[in-house]
mmCIF file of C-alpha atoms in Angstrom:
data_model
loop_
_atom_site.group_PDB
_atom_site.id
_atom_site.type_symbol
_atom_site.label_atom_id
_atom_site.label_comp_id
_atom_site.label_asym_id
_atom_site.label_seq_id
_atom_site.Cartn_x
_atom_site.Cartn_y
_atom_site.Cartn_z
ATOM 1 C CA MET A 23 -10.374 -75.851 189.297
ATOM 2 C CA THR A 24 -8.626 -79.167 189.965
ATOM 3 C CA LEU A 25 -5.655 -80.251 192.041
ATOM 4 C CA GLU A 26 -3.814 -81.013 188.811
ATOM 5 C CA ASP A 27 -4.478 -77.455 187.583
ATOM 6 C CA LEU A 28 -2.843 -76.117 190.728
ATOM 7 C CA ARG A 29 0.100 -78.518 190.568
ATOM 8 C CA VAL A 30 0.825 -77.546 186.968
ATOM 9 C CA PHE A 31 0.442 -73.841 187.731
ATOM 10 C CA VAL A 32 2.894 -74.037 190.655
ATOM 11 C CA ALA A 33 5.359 -75.912 188.434
ATOM 12 C CA VAL A 34 5.078 -73.214 185.749
ATOM 13 C CA CYS A 35 5.672 -70.443 188.292
ATOM 14 C CA ARG A 36 8.817 -72.151 189.548
ATOM 15 C CA ALA A 37 10.198 -73.017 186.125
ATOM 16 C CA GLU A 38 9.059 -69.699 184.628
ATOM 17 C CA SER A 39 8.418 -71.652 181.459
ATOM 18 C CA LEU A 40 5.418 -73.411 179.935
ATOM 19 C CA SER A 41 7.591 -75.473 177.608
ATOM 20 C CA ALA A 42 9.872 -76.718 180.409
ATOM 21 C CA VAL A 43 6.883 -77.998 182.375
ATOM 22 C CA ALA A 44 5.454 -79.578 179.223
ATOM 23 C CA ARG A 45 8.715 -81.485 178.722
ATOM 24 C CA GLU A 46 8.746 -82.574 182.352
ATOM 25 C CA LEU A 47 5.157 -83.833 182.147
ATOM 26 C CA SER A 48 5.611 -85.337 178.665
ATOM 27 C CA CYS A 49 2.703 -83.356 177.250
ATOM 28 C CA THR A 50 2.200 -80.431 174.891
ATOM 29 C CA GLN A 51 2.711 -76.797 175.799
ATOM 30 C CA SER A 52 -0.916 -76.234 174.834
ATOM 31 C CA ALA A 53 -2.025 -78.752 177.473
ATOM 32 C CA VAL A 54 -0.018 -76.921 180.134
ATOM 33 C CA SER A 55 -1.476 -73.621 178.985
ATOM 34 C CA GLN A 56 -5.009 -75.001 179.320
ATOM 35 C CA HIS A 57 -4.457 -75.693 183.040
ATOM 36 C CA VAL A 58 -3.427 -72.068 183.562
ATOM 37 C CA LYS A 59 -6.271 -70.681 181.449
ATOM 38 C CA ARG A 60 -8.805 -72.703 183.448
ATOM 39 C CA LEU A 61 -7.501 -71.159 186.661
ATOM 40 C CA GLU A 62 -7.597 -67.678 185.125
ATOM 41 C CA ARG A 63 -11.210 -68.178 184.036
ATOM 42 C CA GLU A 64 -12.277 -69.302 187.498
ATOM 43 C CA THR A 65 -10.365 -66.628 189.410
ATOM 44 C CA GLY A 66 -11.166 -63.865 186.931
ATOM 45 C CA VAL A 67 -7.621 -62.490 186.975
ATOM 46 C CA SER A 68 -4.478 -62.844 184.908
ATOM 47 C CA LEU A 69 -2.052 -65.190 186.657
ATOM 48 C CA LEU A 70 0.958 -65.146 184.335
ATOM 49 C CA GLU A 71 2.822 -62.398 182.546
ATOM 50 C CA ARG A 72 4.253 -63.489 179.203
ATOM 51 C CA ARG A 73 7.810 -62.370 178.489
ATOM 52 C CA PRO A 74 10.168 -62.935 175.553
ATOM 53 C CA ARG A 75 11.953 -65.725 177.427
ATOM 54 C CA GLY A 76 9.231 -67.375 179.429
ATOM 55 C CA VAL A 77 6.612 -66.347 181.954
ATOM 56 C CA VAL A 78 6.475 -64.940 185.467
ATOM 57 C CA PRO A 79 3.537 -64.895 187.886
ATOM 58 C CA THR A 80 1.591 -61.670 188.245
ATOM 59 C CA ALA A 81 0.877 -60.302 191.728
ATOM 60 C CA ALA A 82 -2.313 -62.356 191.759
ATOM 61 C CA GLY A 83 -0.401 -65.344 190.414
ATOM 62 C CA ARG A 84 2.113 -65.158 193.257
ATOM 63 C CA ILE A 85 -0.697 -65.162 195.814
ATOM 64 C CA LEU A 86 -2.305 -68.225 194.256
ATOM 65 C CA CYS A 87 1.040 -69.989 193.748
ATOM 66 C CA ASP A 88 2.062 -69.545 197.398
ATOM 67 C CA ALA A 89 -1.317 -70.725 198.691
ATOM 68 C CA ALA A 90 -1.446 -73.650 196.278
ATOM 69 C CA ALA A 91 2.128 -74.725 197.062
ATOM 70 C CA ASP A 92 1.413 -74.742 200.799
ATOM 71 C CA GLY A 93 -1.814 -76.677 200.278
ATOM 72 C CA ILE A 94 -0.199 -79.232 197.969
ATOM 73 C CA ALA A 95 2.708 -79.725 200.379
ATOM 74 C CA GLY A 96 0.260 -80.270 203.246
ATOM 75 C CA LEU A 97 -1.759 -82.740 201.211
ATOM 76 C CA ASP A 98 1.342 -84.636 200.109
ATOM 77 C CA PHE A 99 2.496 -84.788 203.723
ATOM 78 C CA ALA A 100 -0.875 -86.142 204.812
ATOM 79 C CA LEU A 101 -0.775 -88.800 202.094
ATOM 80 C CA ARG A 102 2.746 -89.808 203.179
ATOM 81 C CA ARG A 103 1.568 -90.095 206.780
ATOM 82 C CA LEU A 104 -1.415 -92.199 205.697
ATOM 83 C CA GLY A 105 0.983 -94.418 203.800
ATOM 84 C CA ASP A 106 3.102 -94.803 206.925
ATOM 85 C CA LEU A 107 0.021 -95.817 208.905
ATOM 86 C CA VAL A 108 -0.855 -98.432 206.329
ATOM 87 C CA ASN A 109 2.663 -99.697 205.748
ATOM 88 C CA GLY A 110 4.045 -99.283 209.227
ATOM 89 C CA GLU A 111 7.821 -98.915 209.192
ATOM 90 C CA SER A 112 8.098 -99.675 205.486
ATOM 91 C CA GLY A 113 7.856 -96.188 204.017
ATOM 92 C CA SER A 114 10.494 -94.239 202.107
ATOM 93 C CA VAL A 115 12.763 -91.242 202.569
ATOM 94 C CA ARG A 116 13.715 -89.169 199.515
ATOM 95 C CA ILE A 117 17.064 -87.406 199.757
ATOM 96 C CA ALA A 118 18.987 -85.146 197.377
ATOM 97 C CA THR A 119 22.766 -85.171 197.640
ATOM 98 C CA GLY A 120 25.814 -83.938 195.810
ATOM 99 C CA GLY A 121 28.246 -86.177 194.009
ATOM 100 C CA THR A 122 30.362 -87.077 197.067
ATOM 101 C CA THR A 123 27.902 -86.388 199.874
ATOM 102 C CA VAL A 124 26.916 -89.956 200.706
ATOM 103 C CA ARG A 125 30.493 -91.172 201.114
ATOM 104 C CA HIS A 126 31.737 -88.195 203.102
ATOM 105 C CA PHE A 127 28.760 -87.435 205.331
ATOM 106 C CA MET A 128 26.254 -90.286 205.365
ATOM 107 C CA ALA A 129 27.978 -93.672 205.137
ATOM 108 C CA ASP A 130 27.885 -94.489 208.863
ATOM 109 C CA ALA A 131 24.463 -92.901 209.302
ATOM 110 C CA ILE A 132 22.950 -95.020 206.534
ATOM 111 C CA VAL A 133 24.161 -98.200 208.200
ATOM 112 C CA ALA A 134 22.789 -97.063 211.570
ATOM 113 C CA PHE A 135 19.442 -95.981 210.119
ATOM 114 C CA ARG A 136 18.967 -99.214 208.185
ATOM 115 C CA GLY A 137 19.688 -101.126 211.375
ATOM 116 C CA ARG A 138 16.870 -99.279 213.142
ATOM 117 C CA HIS A 139 14.471 -99.165 210.178
ATOM 118 C CA PRO A 140 15.251 -102.179 207.962
ATOM 119 C CA LYS A 141 12.038 -101.902 205.931
ATOM 120 C CA VAL A 142 12.436 -98.239 205.005
ATOM 121 C CA SER A 143 13.520 -97.413 201.464
ATOM 122 C CA LEU A 144 16.181 -94.700 201.119
ATOM 123 C CA GLU A 145 15.857 -93.002 197.728
ATOM 124 C CA PHE A 146 18.905 -90.923 196.800
ATOM 125 C CA ARG A 147 18.870 -88.384 193.998
ATOM 126 C CA THR A 148 22.019 -86.595 192.864
ATOM 127 C CA GLU A 149 21.597 -82.905 192.062
ATOM 128 C CA THR A 150 24.196 -80.637 190.505
ATOM 129 C CA SER A 151 23.324 -77.477 192.461
ATOM 130 C CA GLY A 152 21.577 -76.193 195.533
ATOM 131 C CA ARG A 153 19.078 -74.387 193.312
ATOM 132 C CA ARG A 154 17.946 -77.673 191.796
ATOM 133 C CA CYS A 155 17.633 -79.158 195.282
ATOM 134 C CA PHE A 156 15.433 -76.259 196.365
ATOM 135 C CA ASP A 157 13.234 -76.581 193.290
ATOM 136 C CA ALA A 158 12.744 -80.290 193.941
ATOM 137 C CA LEU A 159 11.886 -79.619 197.595
ATOM 138 C CA LEU A 160 9.390 -76.919 196.669
ATOM 139 C CA ALA A 161 7.828 -79.215 194.081
ATOM 140 C CA GLY A 162 7.325 -81.900 196.727
ATOM 141 C CA ASN A 163 9.656 -84.366 195.000
ATOM 142 C CA LEU A 164 12.046 -84.625 197.962
ATOM 143 C CA ASP A 165 11.977 -84.846 201.742
ATOM 144 C CA LEU A 166 15.526 -83.700 202.437
ATOM 145 C CA ALA A 167 18.462 -82.133 200.623
ATOM 146 C CA TRP A 168 22.041 -82.055 201.902
ATOM 147 C CA ILE A 169 23.490 -78.691 200.909
ATOM 148 C CA THR A 170 26.142 -76.112 201.550
ATOM 149 C CA ILE A 171 24.310 -73.585 203.686
ATOM 150 C CA GLY A 172 23.816 -70.369 201.745
ATOM 151 C CA ASP A 173 21.636 -67.278 201.630
ATOM 152 C CA PRO A 174 17.978 -67.600 202.727
ATOM 153 C CA VAL A 175 15.658 -69.068 200.101
ATOM 154 C CA ARG A 176 11.946 -68.290 200.114
ATOM 155 C CA GLY A 177 9.921 -71.340 201.126
ATOM 156 C CA ILE A 178 12.968 -73.331 202.279
ATOM 157 C CA GLU A 179 14.330 -73.913 205.771
ATOM 158 C CA GLN A 180 18.080 -74.539 206.065
ATOM 159 C CA ARG A 181 19.577 -76.181 209.129
ATOM 160 C CA PRO A 182 23.400 -76.239 209.556
ATOM 161 C CA VAL A 183 24.808 -79.512 210.863
ATOM 162 C CA VAL A 184 28.581 -79.093 210.837
ATOM 163 C CA ASP A 185 31.192 -76.427 210.025
ATOM 164 C CA LEU A 186 34.051 -77.541 207.790
ATOM 165 C CA PRO A 187 37.464 -75.863 208.024
ATOM 166 C CA TRP A 188 39.479 -75.394 204.848
ATOM 167 C CA VAL A 189 42.708 -77.148 203.910
ATOM 168 C CA LEU A 190 45.209 -76.658 201.123
ATOM 169 C CA ALA A 191 45.963 -79.837 199.192
ATOM 170 C CA VAL A 192 49.533 -79.817 197.879
ATOM 171 C CA ARG A 193 51.914 -82.456 196.549
ATOM 172 C CA THR A 194 54.424 -83.815 199.038
ATOM 173 C CA ASP A 195 57.238 -82.152 197.095
ATOM 174 C CA ASP A 196 55.553 -78.715 197.250
ATOM 175 C CA PRO A 197 57.366 -76.020 199.297
ATOM 176 C CA LEU A 198 54.190 -75.581 201.408
ATOM 177 C CA ALA A 199 53.808 -79.283 202.224
ATOM 178 C CA ASP A 200 55.785 -79.080 205.474
ATOM 179 C CA ARG A 201 53.880 -76.090 206.873
ATOM 180 C CA THR A 202 51.716 -76.592 209.964
ATOM 181 C CA GLU A 203 49.228 -74.084 208.546
ATOM 182 C CA ILE A 204 48.757 -71.849 205.526
ATOM 183 C CA THR A 205 48.393 -68.068 205.717
ATOM 184 C CA ALA A 206 46.627 -65.713 203.327
ATOM 185 C CA HIS A 207 50.046 -64.493 202.167
ATOM 186 C CA ASP A 208 51.014 -68.080 201.230
ATOM 187 C CA LEU A 209 47.981 -68.381 198.944
ATOM 188 C CA ASP A 210 48.297 -65.037 197.190
ATOM 189 C CA GLY A 211 49.330 -65.548 193.585
ATOM 190 C CA THR A 212 49.185 -69.339 193.761
ATOM 191 C CA ARG A 213 47.610 -71.471 191.036
ATOM 192 C CA CYS A 214 44.532 -73.138 192.584
ATOM 193 C CA VAL A 215 42.064 -75.536 191.005
ATOM 194 C CA ARG A 216 38.660 -73.838 191.104
ATOM 195 C CA LEU A 217 35.757 -75.412 192.971
ATOM 196 C CA PRO A 218 32.496 -76.208 191.128
ATOM 197 C CA PRO A 219 31.316 -73.176 189.105
ATOM 198 C CA ASN A 220 28.235 -71.451 190.548
ATOM 199 C CA SER A 221 28.391 -73.611 193.696
ATOM 200 C CA VAL A 222 27.871 -72.134 197.160
ATOM 201 C CA SER A 223 31.195 -73.560 198.342
ATOM 202 C CA GLY A 224 32.978 -72.019 195.370
ATOM 203 C CA SER A 225 31.381 -68.613 195.859
ATOM 204 C CA ARG A 226 32.074 -68.692 199.611
ATOM 205 C CA LEU A 227 35.734 -69.406 198.916
ATOM 206 C CA GLU A 228 36.007 -66.670 196.285
ATOM 207 C CA ASP A 229 34.367 -64.176 198.680
ATOM 208 C CA ALA A 230 36.811 -65.139 201.438
ATOM 209 C CA PHE A 231 39.735 -64.729 199.033
ATOM 210 C CA ALA A 232 38.479 -61.279 198.052
ATOM 211 C CA GLU A 233 38.090 -60.160 201.675
ATOM 212 C CA LEU A 234 41.624 -61.298 202.491
ATOM 213 C CA GLY A 235 43.069 -59.775 199.328
ATOM 214 C CA ILE A 236 44.086 -63.181 197.957
ATOM 215 C CA ARG A 237 44.430 -63.467 194.187
ATOM 216 C CA THR A 238 44.674 -66.936 192.694
ATOM 217 C CA GLY A 239 44.831 -68.012 189.082
ATOM 218 C CA SER A 240 43.698 -71.128 187.234
ATOM 219 C CA ASP A 241 41.622 -71.987 184.199
ATOM 220 C CA THR A 242 40.792 -75.427 185.630
ATOM 221 C CA SER A 243 37.514 -76.024 187.466
ATOM 222 C CA VAL A 244 36.006 -79.234 188.817
ATOM 223 C CA ALA A 245 32.586 -80.728 189.520
ATOM 224 C CA ASP A 246 33.346 -81.899 193.071
ATOM 225 C CA TRP A 247 35.882 -81.695 195.886
ATOM 226 C CA ASP A 248 37.335 -85.167 195.295
ATOM 227 C CA THR A 249 38.242 -84.270 191.714
ATOM 228 C CA ALA A 250 40.023 -81.165 192.993
ATOM 229 C CA LEU A 251 42.174 -83.423 195.189
ATOM 230 C CA LEU A 252 42.986 -85.706 192.288
ATOM 231 C CA LEU A 253 44.042 -82.810 190.064
ATOM 232 C CA ALA A 254 46.180 -81.420 192.870
ATOM 233 C CA GLU A 255 47.962 -84.772 193.150
ATOM 234 C CA LEU A 256 48.505 -84.800 189.381
ATOM 235 C CA GLY A 257 50.206 -81.427 189.649
ATOM 236 C CA VAL A 258 47.551 -79.416 187.790
ATOM 237 C CA GLY A 259 47.457 -76.949 190.672
ATOM 238 C CA ARG A 260 47.020 -76.637 194.397
ATOM 239 C CA ALA A 261 43.486 -77.063 195.740
ATOM 240 C CA VAL A 262 41.706 -75.388 198.637
ATOM 241 C CA VAL A 263 38.915 -77.728 199.769
ATOM 242 C CA PRO A 264 36.704 -78.203 202.827
ATOM 243 C CA ALA A 265 38.101 -80.707 205.320
ATOM 244 C CA VAL A 266 35.203 -83.145 205.271
ATOM 245 C CA GLN A 267 35.141 -85.991 207.784
ATOM 246 C CA GLY A 268 37.297 -88.891 206.713
ATOM 247 C CA LEU A 269 38.889 -86.903 203.899
ATOM 248 C CA THR A 270 41.680 -88.956 202.379
ATOM 249 C CA VAL A 271 44.070 -88.170 199.582
ATOM 250 C CA PRO A 272 43.717 -90.358 196.466
ATOM 251 C CA GLY A 273 47.151 -91.971 196.370
ATOM 252 C CA GLY A 274 49.043 -90.661 199.371
ATOM 253 C CA GLY A 275 50.968 -88.138 197.303
ATOM 254 C CA LEU A 276 49.322 -85.106 198.906
ATOM 255 C CA ARG A 277 49.500 -83.155 202.134
ATOM 256 C CA LEU A 278 46.428 -81.422 203.539
ATOM 257 C CA VAL A 279 47.507 -78.277 205.369
ATOM 258 C CA PRO A 280 44.981 -76.233 207.430
ATOM 259 C CA VAL A 281 44.077 -72.714 206.264
ATOM 260 C CA PRO A 282 42.714 -71.117 209.473
ATOM 261 C CA ALA A 283 42.387 -67.664 207.888
ATOM 262 C CA LEU A 284 39.400 -68.855 205.836
ATOM 263 C CA PRO A 285 35.993 -68.934 207.596
ATOM 264 C CA PRO A 286 34.550 -72.469 207.952
ATOM 265 C CA LEU A 287 31.984 -73.724 205.452
ATOM 266 C CA ALA A 288 28.619 -74.718 206.934
ATOM 267 C CA VAL A 289 26.837 -77.762 205.499
ATOM 268 C CA GLY A 290 23.565 -79.337 206.534
ATOM 269 C CA TRP A 291 19.948 -80.021 205.668
ATOM 270 C CA ALA A 292 17.405 -78.113 203.610
ATOM 271 C CA VAL A 293 13.708 -78.942 203.840
ATOM 272 C CA ARG A 294 10.477 -77.269 202.919
ATOM 273 C CA ARG A 295 9.212 -77.209 206.501
ATOM 274 C CA TRP A 296 10.713 -78.996 209.489
ATOM 275 C CA ASP A 297 7.409 -79.172 211.301
ATOM 276 C CA ALA A 298 5.855 -80.935 208.294
ATOM 277 C CA LEU A 299 8.692 -83.415 207.760
ATOM 278 C CA PRO A 300 7.548 -87.071 207.773
ATOM 279 C CA PRO A 301 8.756 -88.898 210.922
ATOM 280 C CA LEU A 302 11.003 -91.302 208.999
ATOM 281 C CA ALA A 303 12.658 -88.419 207.129
ATOM 282 C CA ARG A 304 13.218 -86.570 210.401
ATOM 283 C CA ALA A 305 14.726 -89.729 211.894
ATOM 284 C CA PHE A 306 17.158 -90.020 208.978
ATOM 285 C CA ALA A 307 18.095 -86.326 209.182
ATOM 286 C CA ASP A 308 18.754 -86.667 212.913
ATOM 287 C CA THR A 309 20.835 -89.819 212.384
ATOM 288 C CA VAL A 310 23.073 -88.065 209.849
ATOM 289 C CA ALA A 311 23.442 -85.030 212.112
ATOM 290 C CA GLU A 312 24.355 -87.212 215.095
ATOM 291 C CA SER A 313 26.940 -89.095 213.021
ATOM 292 C CA CYS A 314 28.546 -85.893 211.710
ATOM 293 C CA THR A 315 28.766 -84.202 215.121
ATOM 294 C CA ALA A 316 30.165 -87.389 216.695
ATOM 295 C CA LYS A 317 32.961 -87.423 214.107
ATOM 296 C CA VAL A 318 33.745 -83.774 214.836
ATOM 297 C CA ARG A 319 33.952 -84.448 218.584
ATOM 298 C CA GLY A 320 36.171 -87.458 217.944
ATOM 299 C CA ALA A 321 38.491 -85.619 215.562
#
């Protein structure tokens, strides 16, 4: 049994696919299978259950996967700490973000952090969903992920940083543009650009609409909040978006009207374990949190 056997096995359990891991590792599916078979020979139990569309860990497989994942994460953390000792303040922080996260939430914090830690490398990786962020964290490929806070995820700790109220983006010539706030009744039946499909923010908004009895219609969806604003300005439809710090309309042709009836959207950090976070990563997370809360207090 080798460390590589365990790493591959954990990857297979998370992907639920031998072929997907083979593609990721640029090797054959047979090579991936050999790692699993070696573990099964040494443990004397079946670790994976084959299904028509992939594999899932057996009860024994889940036990080994959880133990191996914790051990690998601890080892990776120790190696990062050793690297920090050798390199001093010249390590790296690996962060996953969404398409507009850096500009809206991290711009000031990045400048402040680089001023304090000029030799530290900040490695940003754009992910299209929270699920992909969680997978990367669990695989040890990331230190931090900035996410919309959602339901609990096994093996992941989520820490809210700021609550974002919702606003309705409408053209300046829209009948709702002069309102001081928007009610649920105002939104019912309106044509709204849909937020990213399968996103936490989109599902939170749809759930809030359902609870308030709001029915909206549109066949247009977007990949990020900024695109929703642009489409609203172009007249494709109104857009309900979170009021992120420093939110500006693309060309000045929009009004952003508060929608207090909708519950705020929580955003913040996801990590594998806060108590095992490398010091430089914790420092960056704290810097971003301090910057966000300062903007809220100053708003």
